[in-house]
């Protein structure tokens, strides 16, 4: 591997600045947090709109990384490592991957389309891996960064590649084509996703087809629009339900919970059964079928394998485990590359010090077992895994390579010994090949409680943060408000993410919120908006920064600060400029100045005020008057005291509407959590929280029968009623009941009937195909929190922060 890597490095147009040899490089990384970075890593310092990996080079060098691809050498890193200096590190990564790819010569399937890419890829891997050593993109690595990383994982033992390419706008596909260089192209379903980046549907298809510039054949669902766009000299292998001109004609029929597909190719006709009934799965399965036909598999093999297709878990799921543990469910795959990804994910969770990995035998690594398990053991050490539980004959044979390890011949043996394994207070990664059926282990380890969860999409939070950041001038700092448990979304987890993103400040309402963040390991400065005088000692002890808003508070704080002999303790001064909530009024300014002049126990880190009407343009004049007053009083304070602290006045809707007054910092709140007051802006944000529950029981009641307390719903006809275990004690407003509100069952509105109870509510699911145990959605992408708030005559803030702490929060990327 090293030699091919070296060859590929030489293909990057770079200026090499360094001394020591770079011969030892055997892996590529772009993730500064990965514990797998080490002396043999080549680190590409990518620069995003809002992130810059160059900031982390110093830490990486300290942890042993010696080789970097950079745009510039940070000052404090000169002479300390080897640097390939390029103009664009992402481009360099892509050039590197393209060069690396060109060193291999075996069939590569390139997948693109709007939907189904990842599923088709996973299924093809399942269908073809009995006969091929398949390399495929891990998870859905299909972007400008994901594709090069996927391709770099190819090794000598592979003889078939399956890579997906995803694009969101024109001109991206050409770059991906150069890296993947597919020999067989599959176009999966073309839906409406990502339409914004394209003029129209044919524009979108045209762009996607660029992936297939040099392929031997394109496999697709025949349709006249696509037919016209494919270059006439390209061979095609297409299917259709009704167009006899297609290479393969298919008819389908639902039978119980399966679908029977009748396949007609030339004069050969046969049936296959697939275990799905929804149109998307059927279409994806047919894409796979087409590849098997193209590879000339016989009818029997196709029938046998297609019948075993399974639903694909596409992301690493974090679940609450038994005994205060947390589990990462990756029970559907086990290959070396995905193990690395899962270990990085485990590290990023940072929930418990103690980390256990439950791992099955690993297949298709291309390495002799002895070498493979040595490498796995190295990963286990570098990721500081506390214990390893190996399941399978091969991993058991290499038990002695691992420090704290127990092994079992198979899953059943593990299950039999489960009670003795003592799981608790730890994060457990469960990673196994499908054949090991680790879902049984997941089931044992999963906490069994009521099944209501608020799922928090951490990527969406990062995305929203960057969205607002991009509106600001580069020098302007960001304070993120994480009060009220991060607006109900989870305080510590979100704070950790924000710390990683290097926001400048966090803001909380009360001292104890700040203390629990500090105790959780947060090092960012934290401003406390509403410090009670009784909490000043605790604030000082935990290095929190109080907002001082009145003379009484100021004198009390100065007194304590003096007793404790503090010097330059950071405080924030808030002015009341019209909100009339907290803050110094203009007429106290002189006394404030007098109290602070020459005082060195405290240091004013910032001056702030808060707008009462930043979200309502009808009150534009009022907001401007607040800003003017803020300018006046803050300027006076600064000039009298001869200080230059940060100034800030904008909250989320302030950022949207009063960007001229961004001063030195803004205070971002609700926007981070995906909510905007502005309809246009709302479309640009990503949804963060999804509140889900399940159906506990279903019954059909006759006309005239009633549901719930007070018989407030009476059925007019036979009605199917589902009970959901979430009620007003979980934060669902009682006002949302009685036919006003609804939950989504299988993407269909099911109206809440009767009164919402403390812990339950009932919905009308007449005509909706659903069963007990099915998942339902209360809010998320649809309906949104804003939608519900509007119907309930309140604001999204209230809905979000009302979700009670007994509802489990589950974080995922
Ligand atoms: C909560 C709060 C914010 C954030 O407001 P959003 O509207 O959620 O952005 C900013 N400043 C102060 C003083 C706050 O209390």
mmCIF file with all atom_site columns, C-alpha atoms in Angstrom, residues 444-573:
data_model
loop_
_atom_site.group_PDB
_atom_site.id
_atom_site.type_symbol
_atom_site.label_atom_id
_atom_site.label_alt_id
_atom_site.label_comp_id
_atom_site.label_asym_id
_atom_site.label_entity_id
_atom_site.label_seq_id
_atom_site.pdbx_PDB_ins_code
_atom_site.Cartn_x
_atom_site.Cartn_y
_atom_site.Cartn_z
_atom_site.occupancy
_atom_site.B_iso_or_equiv
_atom_site.pdbx_formal_charge
_atom_site.auth_seq_id
_atom_site.auth_comp_id
_atom_site.auth_asym_id
_atom_site.auth_atom_id
_atom_site.pdbx_PDB_model_num
ATOM 1   C CA . UNK A 1 444 ? -30.098 -7.314 24.872 1.00 0.00 ? 444 UNK A CA 1
ATOM 2   C CA . UNK A 1 445 ? -28.103 -4.164 25.504 1.00 0.00 ? 445 UNK A CA 1
ATOM 3   C CA . UNK A 1 446 ? -30.768 -1.663 24.603 1.00 0.00 ? 446 UNK A CA 1
ATOM 4   C CA . UNK A 1 447 ? -32.506 0.086  27.444 1.00 0.00 ? 447 UNK A CA 1
ATOM 5   C CA . UNK A 1 448 ? -36.136 -0.917 27.541 1.00 0.00 ? 448 UNK A CA 1
ATOM 6   C CA . UNK A 1 449 ? -38.159 2.140  28.395 1.00 0.00 ? 449 UNK A CA 1
ATOM 7   C CA . UNK A 1 450 ? -41.063 3.875  26.841 1.00 0.00 ? 450 UNK A CA 1
ATOM 8   C CA . UNK A 1 451 ? -40.060 4.429  23.291 1.00 0.00 ? 451 UNK A CA 1
ATOM 9   C CA . UNK A 1 452 ? -40.409 8.158  22.953 1.00 0.00 ? 452 UNK A CA 1
ATOM 10  C CA . UNK A 1 453 ? -37.212 9.867  21.796 1.00 0.00 ? 453 UNK A CA 1
ATOM 11  C CA . UNK A 1 454 ? -36.132 13.265 20.655 1.00 0.00 ? 454 UNK A CA 1
ATOM 12  C CA . UNK A 1 455 ? -33.558 12.610 17.953 1.00 0.00 ? 455 UNK A CA 1
ATOM 13  C CA . UNK A 1 456 ? -31.019 15.380 17.543 1.00 0.00 ? 456 UNK A CA 1
ATOM 14  C CA . UNK A 1 457 ? -29.181 15.698 14.260 1.00 0.00 ? 457 UNK A CA 1
ATOM 15  C CA . UNK A 1 458 ? -25.752 17.030 15.170 1.00 0.00 ? 458 UNK A CA 1
ATOM 16  C CA . UNK A 1 459 ? -24.816 17.603 11.537 1.00 0.00 ? 459 UNK A CA 1
ATOM 17  C CA . UNK A 1 460 ? -27.796 19.907 11.180 1.00 0.00 ? 460 UNK A CA 1
ATOM 18  C CA . UNK A 1 461 ? -26.558 21.944 14.134 1.00 0.00 ? 461 UNK A CA 1
ATOM 19  C CA . UNK A 1 462 ? -23.144 22.305 12.505 1.00 0.00 ? 462 UNK A CA 1
ATOM 20  C CA . UNK A 1 463 ? -24.818 23.242 9.270  1.00 0.00 ? 463 UNK A CA 1
ATOM 21  C CA . UNK A 1 464 ? -27.016 25.900 10.877 1.00 0.00 ? 464 UNK A CA 1
ATOM 22  C CA . UNK A 1 465 ? -24.088 27.339 12.799 1.00 0.00 ? 465 UNK A CA 1
ATOM 23  C CA . UNK A 1 466 ? -22.155 27.719 9.581  1.00 0.00 ? 466 UNK A CA 1
ATOM 24  C CA . UNK A 1 467 ? -25.143 29.221 7.860  1.00 0.00 ? 467 UNK A CA 1
ATOM 25  C CA . UNK A 1 468 ? -25.310 32.070 10.360 1.00 0.00 ? 468 UNK A CA 1
ATOM 26  C CA . UNK A 1 469 ? -21.547 32.390 10.520 1.00 0.00 ? 469 UNK A CA 1
ATOM 27  C CA . UNK A 1 470 ? -21.466 32.921 6.791  1.00 0.00 ? 470 UNK A CA 1
ATOM 28  C CA . UNK A 1 471 ? -23.703 35.970 7.166  1.00 0.00 ? 471 UNK A CA 1
ATOM 29  C CA . UNK A 1 472 ? -21.293 37.687 9.521  1.00 0.00 ? 472 UNK A CA 1
ATOM 30  C CA . UNK A 1 473 ? -18.173 39.662 8.859  1.00 0.00 ? 473 UNK A CA 1
ATOM 31  C CA . UNK A 1 474 ? -15.147 37.415 9.336  1.00 0.00 ? 474 UNK A CA 1
ATOM 32  C CA . UNK A 1 475 ? -13.944 39.082 12.549 1.00 0.00 ? 475 UNK A CA 1
ATOM 33  C CA . UNK A 1 476 ? -17.291 38.928 14.316 1.00 0.00 ? 476 UNK A CA 1
ATOM 34  C CA . UNK A 1 477 ? -17.441 36.424 17.159 1.00 0.00 ? 477 UNK A CA 1
ATOM 35  C CA . UNK A 1 478 ? -20.283 34.096 18.007 1.00 0.00 ? 478 UNK A CA 1
ATOM 36  C CA . UNK A 1 479 ? -21.813 33.405 21.372 1.00 0.00 ? 479 UNK A CA 1
ATOM 37  C CA . UNK A 1 480 ? -24.231 30.506 21.217 1.00 0.00 ? 480 UNK A CA 1
ATOM 38  C CA . UNK A 1 481 ? -27.076 30.437 23.689 1.00 0.00 ? 481 UNK A CA 1
ATOM 39  C CA . UNK A 1 482 ? -27.408 26.968 25.175 1.00 0.00 ? 482 UNK A CA 1
ATOM 40  C CA . UNK A 1 483 ? -29.757 27.940 27.995 1.00 0.00 ? 483 UNK A CA 1
ATOM 41  C CA . UNK A 1 484 ? -32.639 25.627 28.941 1.00 0.00 ? 484 UNK A CA 1
ATOM 42  C CA . UNK A 1 485 ? -30.724 22.513 27.897 1.00 0.00 ? 485 UNK A CA 1
ATOM 43  C CA . UNK A 1 486 ? -29.815 23.932 24.542 1.00 0.00 ? 486 UNK A CA 1
ATOM 44  C CA . UNK A 1 487 ? -33.417 24.992 23.908 1.00 0.00 ? 487 UNK A CA 1
ATOM 45  C CA . UNK A 1 488 ? -34.503 21.495 24.928 1.00 0.00 ? 488 UNK A CA 1
ATOM 46  C CA . UNK A 1 489 ? -32.167 19.761 22.533 1.00 0.00 ? 489 UNK A CA 1
ATOM 47  C CA . UNK A 1 490 ? -29.488 18.686 25.013 1.00 0.00 ? 490 UNK A CA 1
ATOM 48  C CA . UNK A 1 491 ? -27.039 20.966 26.767 1.00 0.00 ? 491 UNK A CA 1
ATOM 49  C CA . UNK A 1 492 ? -23.751 19.154 27.139 1.00 0.00 ? 492 UNK A CA 1
ATOM 50  C CA . UNK A 1 493 ? -23.716 17.286 23.850 1.00 0.00 ? 493 UNK A CA 1
ATOM 51  C CA . UNK A 1 494 ? -24.425 20.442 21.905 1.00 0.00 ? 494 UNK A CA 1
ATOM 52  C CA . UNK A 1 495 ? -21.891 22.416 23.924 1.00 0.00 ? 495 UNK A CA 1
ATOM 53  C CA . UNK A 1 496 ? -19.260 19.791 23.057 1.00 0.00 ? 496 UNK A CA 1
ATOM 54  C CA . UNK A 1 497 ? -20.052 20.098 19.400 1.00 0.00 ? 497 UNK A CA 1
ATOM 55  C CA . UNK A 1 498 ? -19.866 23.899 19.609 1.00 0.00 ? 498 UNK A CA 1
ATOM 56  C CA . UNK A 1 499 ? -16.540 23.689 21.388 1.00 0.00 ? 499 UNK A CA 1
ATOM 57  C CA . UNK A 1 500 ? -15.236 21.593 18.547 1.00 0.00 ? 500 UNK A CA 1
ATOM 58  C CA . UNK A 1 501 ? -16.448 24.225 16.111 1.00 0.00 ? 501 UNK A CA 1
ATOM 59  C CA . UNK A 1 502 ? -14.527 26.794 18.114 1.00 0.00 ? 502 UNK A CA 1
ATOM 60  C CA . UNK A 1 503 ? -17.410 29.161 18.758 1.00 0.00 ? 503 UNK A CA 1
ATOM 61  C CA . UNK A 1 504 ? -16.238 31.992 20.981 1.00 0.00 ? 504 UNK A CA 1
ATOM 62  C CA . UNK A 1 505 ? -18.685 31.949 23.856 1.00 0.00 ? 505 UNK A CA 1
ATOM 63  C CA . UNK A 1 506 ? -21.563 30.016 25.302 1.00 0.00 ? 506 UNK A CA 1
ATOM 64  C CA . UNK A 1 507 ? -24.464 31.698 27.046 1.00 0.00 ? 507 UNK A CA 1
ATOM 65  C CA . UNK A 1 508 ? -26.666 30.152 29.739 1.00 0.00 ? 508 UNK A CA 1
ATOM 66  C CA . UNK A 1 509 ? -29.476 31.586 31.844 1.00 0.00 ? 509 UNK A CA 1
ATOM 67  C CA . UNK A 1 510 ? -28.466 30.407 35.314 1.00 0.00 ? 510 UNK A CA 1
ATOM 68  C CA . UNK A 1 511 ? -25.261 29.565 37.116 1.00 0.00 ? 511 UNK A CA 1
ATOM 69  C CA . UNK A 1 512 ? -26.089 25.883 37.607 1.00 0.00 ? 512 UNK A CA 1
ATOM 70  C CA . UNK A 1 513 ? -26.504 25.403 33.851 1.00 0.00 ? 513 UNK A CA 1
ATOM 71  C CA . UNK A 1 514 ? -23.003 26.770 33.402 1.00 0.00 ? 514 UNK A CA 1
ATOM 72  C CA . UNK A 1 515 ? -21.625 24.655 36.230 1.00 0.00 ? 515 UNK A CA 1
ATOM 73  C CA . UNK A 1 516 ? -22.909 21.440 34.734 1.00 0.00 ? 516 UNK A CA 1
ATOM 74  C CA . UNK A 1 517 ? -21.298 22.360 31.399 1.00 0.00 ? 517 UNK A CA 1
ATOM 75  C CA . UNK A 1 518 ? -17.965 23.081 33.106 1.00 0.00 ? 518 UNK A CA 1
ATOM 76  C CA . UNK A 1 519 ? -18.254 19.836 35.062 1.00 0.00 ? 519 UNK A CA 1
ATOM 77  C CA . UNK A 1 520 ? -18.938 18.062 31.788 1.00 0.00 ? 520 UNK A CA 1
ATOM 78  C CA . UNK A 1 521 ? -15.572 19.206 30.504 1.00 0.00 ? 521 UNK A CA 1
ATOM 79  C CA . UNK A 1 522 ? -16.477 22.329 28.538 1.00 0.00 ? 522 UNK A CA 1
ATOM 80  C CA . UNK A 1 523 ? -13.614 24.825 28.437 1.00 0.00 ? 523 UNK A CA 1
ATOM 81  C CA . UNK A 1 524 ? -15.245 27.595 26.420 1.00 0.00 ? 524 UNK A CA 1
ATOM 82  C CA . UNK A 1 525 ? -15.959 30.819 28.292 1.00 0.00 ? 525 UNK A CA 1
ATOM 83  C CA . UNK A 1 526 ? -19.561 30.814 29.484 1.00 0.00 ? 526 UNK A CA 1
ATOM 84  C CA . UNK A 1 527 ? -21.625 33.923 30.165 1.00 0.00 ? 527 UNK A CA 1
ATOM 85  C CA . UNK A 1 528 ? -24.413 33.638 32.748 1.00 0.00 ? 528 UNK A CA 1
ATOM 86  C CA . UNK A 1 529 ? -27.338 35.875 31.776 1.00 0.00 ? 529 UNK A CA 1
ATOM 87  C CA . UNK A 1 530 ? -29.142 35.890 35.064 1.00 0.00 ? 530 UNK A CA 1
ATOM 88  C CA . UNK A 1 531 ? -26.743 35.348 37.923 1.00 0.00 ? 531 UNK A CA 1
ATOM 89  C CA . UNK A 1 532 ? -28.426 35.566 41.295 1.00 0.00 ? 532 UNK A CA 1
ATOM 90  C CA . UNK A 1 533 ? -26.340 37.205 43.962 1.00 0.00 ? 533 UNK A CA 1
ATOM 91  C CA . UNK A 1 534 ? -26.380 33.950 45.917 1.00 0.00 ? 534 UNK A CA 1
ATOM 92  C CA . UNK A 1 535 ? -24.606 32.197 43.056 1.00 0.00 ? 535 UNK A CA 1
ATOM 93  C CA . UNK A 1 536 ? -21.669 34.619 42.746 1.00 0.00 ? 536 UNK A CA 1
ATOM 94  C CA . UNK A 1 537 ? -19.312 32.391 44.766 1.00 0.00 ? 537 UNK A CA 1
ATOM 95  C CA . UNK A 1 538 ? -20.132 29.371 42.621 1.00 0.00 ? 538 UNK A CA 1
ATOM 96  C CA . UNK A 1 539 ? -19.706 31.486 39.489 1.00 0.00 ? 539 UNK A CA 1
ATOM 97  C CA . UNK A 1 540 ? -16.244 32.522 40.560 1.00 0.00 ? 540 UNK A CA 1
ATOM 98  C CA . UNK A 1 541 ? -15.289 29.027 41.651 1.00 0.00 ? 541 UNK A CA 1
ATOM 99  C CA . UNK A 1 542 ? -16.276 27.568 38.260 1.00 0.00 ? 542 UNK A CA 1
ATOM 100 C CA . UNK A 1 543 ? -14.793 30.371 36.182 1.00 0.00 ? 543 UNK A CA 1
ATOM 101 C CA . UNK A 1 544 ? -18.143 31.386 34.760 1.00 0.00 ? 544 UNK A CA 1
ATOM 102 C CA . UNK A 1 545 ? -18.632 34.963 33.608 1.00 0.00 ? 545 UNK A CA 1
ATOM 103 C CA . UNK A 1 546 ? -21.598 36.837 35.081 1.00 0.00 ? 546 UNK A CA 1
ATOM 104 C CA . UNK A 1 547 ? -23.702 39.332 33.217 1.00 0.00 ? 547 UNK A CA 1
ATOM 105 C CA . UNK A 1 548 ? -24.020 42.291 35.574 1.00 0.00 ? 548 UNK A CA 1
ATOM 106 C CA . UNK A 1 549 ? -27.195 44.256 34.988 1.00 0.00 ? 549 UNK A CA 1
ATOM 107 C CA . UNK A 1 550 ? -27.745 46.535 37.984 1.00 0.00 ? 550 UNK A CA 1
ATOM 108 C CA . UNK A 1 551 ? -25.821 48.552 40.541 1.00 0.00 ? 551 UNK A CA 1
ATOM 109 C CA . UNK A 1 552 ? -26.919 46.328 43.408 1.00 0.00 ? 552 UNK A CA 1
ATOM 110 C CA . UNK A 1 553 ? -25.577 43.278 41.634 1.00 0.00 ? 553 UNK A CA 1
ATOM 111 C CA . UNK A 1 554 ? -22.409 45.091 40.679 1.00 0.00 ? 554 UNK A CA 1
ATOM 112 C CA . UNK A 1 555 ? -21.650 46.155 44.252 1.00 0.00 ? 555 UNK A CA 1
ATOM 113 C CA . UNK A 1 556 ? -22.391 42.645 45.553 1.00 0.00 ? 556 UNK A CA 1
ATOM 114 C CA . UNK A 1 557 ? -20.118 41.085 42.989 1.00 0.00 ? 557 UNK A CA 1
ATOM 115 C CA . UNK A 1 558 ? -17.324 43.596 43.544 1.00 0.00 ? 558 UNK A CA 1
ATOM 116 C CA . UNK A 1 559 ? -17.483 42.890 47.266 1.00 0.00 ? 559 UNK A CA 1
ATOM 117 C CA . UNK A 1 560 ? -17.081 39.132 46.846 1.00 0.00 ? 560 UNK A CA 1
ATOM 118 C CA . UNK A 1 561 ? -14.448 39.599 44.183 1.00 0.00 ? 561 UNK A CA 1
ATOM 119 C CA . UNK A 1 562 ? -12.465 41.842 46.490 1.00 0.00 ? 562 UNK A CA 1
ATOM 120 C CA . UNK A 1 563 ? -12.735 39.396 49.397 1.00 0.00 ? 563 UNK A CA 1
ATOM 121 C CA . UNK A 1 564 ? -11.376 36.682 47.171 1.00 0.00 ? 564 UNK A CA 1
ATOM 122 C CA . UNK A 1 565 ? -8.589  38.929 45.967 1.00 0.00 ? 565 UNK A CA 1
ATOM 123 C CA . UNK A 1 566 ? -9.562  38.503 42.340 1.00 0.00 ? 566 UNK A CA 1
ATOM 124 C CA . UNK A 1 567 ? -7.790  40.374 39.593 1.00 0.00 ? 567 UNK A CA 1
ATOM 125 C CA . UNK A 1 568 ? -9.457  41.204 36.271 1.00 0.00 ? 568 UNK A CA 1
ATOM 126 C CA . UNK A 1 569 ? -12.278 38.708 36.748 1.00 0.00 ? 569 UNK A CA 1
ATOM 127 C CA . UNK A 1 570 ? -14.317 38.688 33.518 1.00 0.00 ? 570 UNK A CA 1
ATOM 128 C CA . UNK A 1 571 ? -17.777 40.247 33.697 1.00 0.00 ? 571 UNK A CA 1
ATOM 129 C CA . UNK A 1 572 ? -20.305 41.469 31.132 1.00 0.00 ? 572 UNK A CA 1
ATOM 130 C CA . UNK A 1 573 ? -22.301 44.669 31.419 1.00 0.00 ? 573 UNK A CA 1
#
